Every structure is written in structure tokens, then in C-alpha cells.
Amino acid sequence: MAAARIPEPVLVDYDAARASFRWEEARALLDGLPGGRGLNIAHEAVDRHAAGPEGERVAIRWLGKRGERRDLTYHDLAAQSSRFANLLTDLGVARGERVFVLAGRVPELYVAALGTLKRGAVFSPLFAAFGPEPLATRLELGDGRVLVTTPRLYRRKVAQLRDRLPGLRHILLIREADDDEPGEIPGTIDLLSRLADASDTYTIPDTDPEEMALLHFTSGTTGKPKGAVHVHQAVVMHHIAGRYALDLRPGDVFWCTADPGWVTGTSFGIIAPLTNGVTMIVDEAEFDAERWYGILEAEKVNVWYTAPTAIRMLMRMPNELPQRFDRSALRFIASVGEPLNPEAVIWGREVLGLPIHDNWWQTETGGIMIANLRCLEIRPGSMGKPLPGIDAGIVEHREDGSVVEISEPDREGELALRPGWPSMFRAYLGNEERYKKSFVGGWYLSGDLARRDADGYYWFVGRADDVIKTSGHLVGPFEVESALIEHPAVAEAAVIGKPDPVAGAIIKAFVALHPGHEGSPELIRELMAFARKRLGPTVAPREIEVKAELPKTRSGKIMRRLLRARELGLPEGDISTLETPSSS
Ligand code: ATP
Ligand code: MG
């Protein structure tokens, strides 16, 4: 198959871009509301394209789980989101009030998100698989005024919560054709008919760039999920990160596989692609290797943004599988959410013909901070370099509570950022103390440990909570896990510290195997020897246990704290985001 001509990277010269970068220039790539009335995410994402020649370009190509397809052009999306904004106005929803969406990846979710932003209300996505309790906690903390959901989800999860949520005034239901209990549900509003009745023109009110726009809950990997507040100005970061780190340009076909229930699915699954004028693929279905390769082929995806868990699942399939599909349109693959093992980068190169570009960020940072950019050489296992405009550092905590930057290369410390980038969170909702504690000595402290090499590449070591102290050494789980998954039998690995009277802690690894392998005592012995050879005796695991699956958050992150709690017989803590096989 003939490879398409691959255009130059959007960002060609990293050092020059970094040296000359100014946020005002990044802001100038956007329009601002007409008449200098501020900055609104939805205007930048849809209205400004809809008004111009790109109005007829497909903004969202929706692929339904039963094979349906629906295209929404920029023009359609602008009109639909205006209808939604008008509906909110009719309902008396005030600016700054929270609109939650609990739905699968359906077009109305995107319409609601953008319409909410137009209105100046706050969009907060919820993962459709959440049970009633996690929903109640988030709706309470966020003081939800409106909830957009489906009749099915409403009946199963929300109806029982109404008494507990007096502030939740409006429930808008997305009717589904295959609902087996059709008919009106008291106390709810039929969204589709109300949208049809609403006007499709809406003038976005003046929007202060510092107005609250988004409320995102963290993944709950290390504890109770926190509600991070973001403002309209974040769009400056989304836009520039889309260009620099994802290499997006107008007209591209882009597929972000993350669910909008998480920050990735909003910042880079709604906002950044639209501000950059791309056609984005929205797949309603869950992961399926053949379907995914089929989408890359049929939709001629140019840029693909996914996550390590998905990549590791693809790696579990025979290497012949992707060869059955035409991937010639694809020019860039990126990954986020967890450390990307070097093995995965190499697999990408060998099996997909393209390396996978890891990047690092958090709910709190709102957008990509550190990335393997197209114009830079990839160092497998590294997160890459800070984007132009982002100042990162490795810091050390002193006993007096202060932090100091470590300037020598290759030393481990906490990954920190200089505050001031536009998508920095502005609060942990309802937890000001925790927010304040995240900023020390002019740094935002990420809670992750990393090191920087002499050439400025950052290497993830582990979450501060997950790092293990064994016989006087600090060991990051990531390097042990990466060594284990180099073994052909190992698909996934998670490493914890287990208290030990002599060593302080010993290293224990949990592994999930590729199909066709058995967790026999011989294999365990072989893995132990394999790890010792690669890591040396201090860092190699002393215990290895085979598990069918490793516990993960619904956003696909391995929950080491849960493995640790279960191993040590401790309370499991908040498991509202735990992915369970029976969920969905
Ligand atoms: P919580 O804060 O509730 O414990 P969480 O930190 O997993 O959950 P997110 O904000 O969704 O919630 O995830 C951000 C975290 O994910 C980062 O702090 C980091 O630990 C991890 N992460 C994201 N991308 C990468 C990456 N490329 N390499 C290593 N770790 C990553
Ligand atoms: Mg976190």
C-alpha cells in the first residue's frame, strides 16, 4: 500500500519555539469573542469555524456501537449547541451553575458540553459506568443544577438519588430508540424535543477568561477523587498543545479514544480537536482490537491519541492483526495516562510502523505539559520534554517544609511546574487547603516523582505514594514493571512495596500474562531470574504473583494502592473509580 505523503511536523524546531514562546502569541491564534468581549471555549471550538468556509467540514464523525454513523459539521454543531444554550437560558440556569452529563459517547454529550460553555455555565462530565454512590458524591460536591442523561441511566442510578440532591433542578433525558420502557418519566424533561423547539442562534455573553468553565474529577488512583476547577482561558493551552504535542492541523482526522468522563476526553477529545479545525472520530463502542484497527483504516485516521492500557491490550493480540488493515493515513500516535513502557514504544515502531509518543499531564494541569514531540528524537520510556511555554523542574523537599530545585541531571525528585499556564486548575472544589498545599516556593507540586536527563528529557519514576524504600534504596515501580513486561509471557505488571522487618520493604510484583501462558512455578522462577538479570538483586522483585487482571481505574490506570491494601489486609479506601469486569 502506498504511504501518503507525510507533512512536516507543526512544530519543527523545539529549541527555537521554546526560546521565543509567549503566551500572548498563543492566545492570538484564537479569536476571542467578537467586539473584544472576552474568551469563550465554545466560540473558539465551534462558532468561529461555523461562520467561515470550514462550516461544512465534519466536526464530529460519530460511530454508533451498532454500526450507525452520524456526521455533524461545524455548522451543525454550532447550531445544536446554540439550541442547548437557549434551553439552559429558558430553564433559568445561571452562569457558573454546573451542568453534569452522565452518558456514553453519544452526539448529545458533545452538544451539551459546548452549549453549556456557550451559556457560561460549567460543564462536568461523569463516566456512564459510575454507580449511584460515586454519582451522588460528585453531584453533591459540584452542586449540580442540571443533569443530562438517558432514561435507562436515570432509572437505574439517578432516580433513587433525587431526594438527596435538592439542588439538582433539571434532568434532561436523551431518548433512545431501543429503550424497552418508553414513555414519560415524571420530573424529567425530554431533551431532544426541547432542543428541536429551541432557537438555533445564540449570542455568547461576554465571558471573562477567568470564569469557571469545567469541573473535572481526578481518576482516584491514589485516593478519593478531587474536583479540579478550570477556566475558559484553558482553551489557549488546549489549542497550542493540540498543535505542538498532537501535531494537529485543520482538516486532519483525529481520534482520541478517551471517554469524556475524564479530562483527556474533554481537553483532547472535545476542545483541542475542534479549536484546531479537525474532524474528530467519536466511537461509542468499547475497546475491541479489530474494530479499532478497522476504524483507523475506514476513517483514514491521521492522528491517534490513546492510552497505555489500550496499547498493552493491542499488544496482547497477534502481531499479524494490524497488518490486515490499511494504516497508511496514520502519521502520529500519542499516549497518556500512565507511564508508557519502552517495550510499547518499540512495539509501535515494529508492528504499527510508527513509534508511540508518550506525554504527561494531569487533571490539575488541564492540558499536556511534557511530551515526546514529533520533531524530537524519542527516548523510549521517557515522557519527553516540557512544551514551549511550560517550565518544569525536579524539586526536593527540605525538612523545614521548603522545596528546592535539583539542577543536576539524573536525580530523582518531585516533578514540579511553574504556575501560570492557562489551563492550570484554579481550585480543588471544596478543598482550599489541599489546593494551597499543592503550591510551595513558587512551584506547583505534581505528586509524581521523575528525573531529568542531561538533555532535558523527563523520566517518570512513580507516584510519590507508590515509591518503595527497600534496603535503603528508593525504587520506582515503573522501572521494575517495564523490565517485567519485556518478558514475552508478561502483558502487564504492577509493583508494590511489602513491609519487611529487615529490608523495610520488599518488592512484590503482580503480573497478568499474555494469552497462552500459564502462571506455573517454573514461569515465576524464570521471571524472577529475568528481572534479576535486568535490574540487579536489590531492585528485582522478591515475590511475583500471577493475576488474571490487574485492578484499574475506569480511566485505565493500574491501582497499586488497591493491590497493596489487599495484600496487607488494609481497608480498600475509595474505590468509586475501580473498573470491575461486570461494569458498563
Ligand atoms: P488521583 O489524583 O485521584 O489519585 P490520578 O492522579 O490518576 O488520580 P489523573 O489526573 O487522571 O488522576 O491522572 C494523572 C496522573 O496520571 C499523573 O499524575 C501521573 O501519575 C499519571 N500519568 C499520566 N500520564 C502519564 C505518563 N505519560 N507517564 C507517567 N504517568 C502518567
Ligand atoms: Mg492525581
mmCIF file of C-alpha atoms in Angstrom, residues 1 293 296-297 301 321-331 348 351-354:
data_model
loop_
_atom_site.group_PDB
_atom_site.id
_atom_site.type_symbol
_atom_site.label_atom_id
_atom_site.label_comp_id
_atom_site.label_asym_id
_atom_site.label_seq_id
_atom_site.Cartn_x
_atom_site.Cartn_y
_atom_site.Cartn_z
ATOM 1 C CA MET A 1 0.000 0.000 0.000
ATOM 2 C CA TYR A 293 -7.900 -1.161 13.554
ATOM 3 C CA LEU A 296 -8.128 3.574 11.694
ATOM 4 C CA GLU A 297 -8.475 2.162 8.191
ATOM 5 C CA VAL A 301 -7.306 8.498 10.866
ATOM 6 C CA LEU A 321 -3.709 -8.489 13.183
ATOM 7 C CA PRO A 322 -2.800 -4.873 12.378
ATOM 8 C CA GLN A 323 -1.173 -5.981 9.125
ATOM 9 C CA ARG A 324 -4.626 -6.872 7.794
ATOM 10 C CA PHE A 325 -5.622 -3.206 7.908
ATOM 11 C CA ASP A 326 -4.524 -0.213 5.880
ATOM 12 C CA ARG A 327 -2.943 2.283 8.229
ATOM 13 C CA SER A 328 -1.357 4.462 5.568
ATOM 14 C CA ALA A 329 -3.264 7.614 6.590
ATOM 15 C CA LEU A 330 -1.880 7.439 10.122
ATOM 16 C CA ARG A 331 1.086 9.702 10.792
ATOM 17 C CA GLY A 348 4.621 0.543 17.898
ATOM 18 C CA VAL A 351 4.300 -3.637 14.454
ATOM 19 C CA LEU A 352 2.436 -0.440 13.576
ATOM 20 C CA GLY A 353 5.320 1.142 11.717
ATOM 21 C CA LEU A 354 5.116 4.270 13.907
#
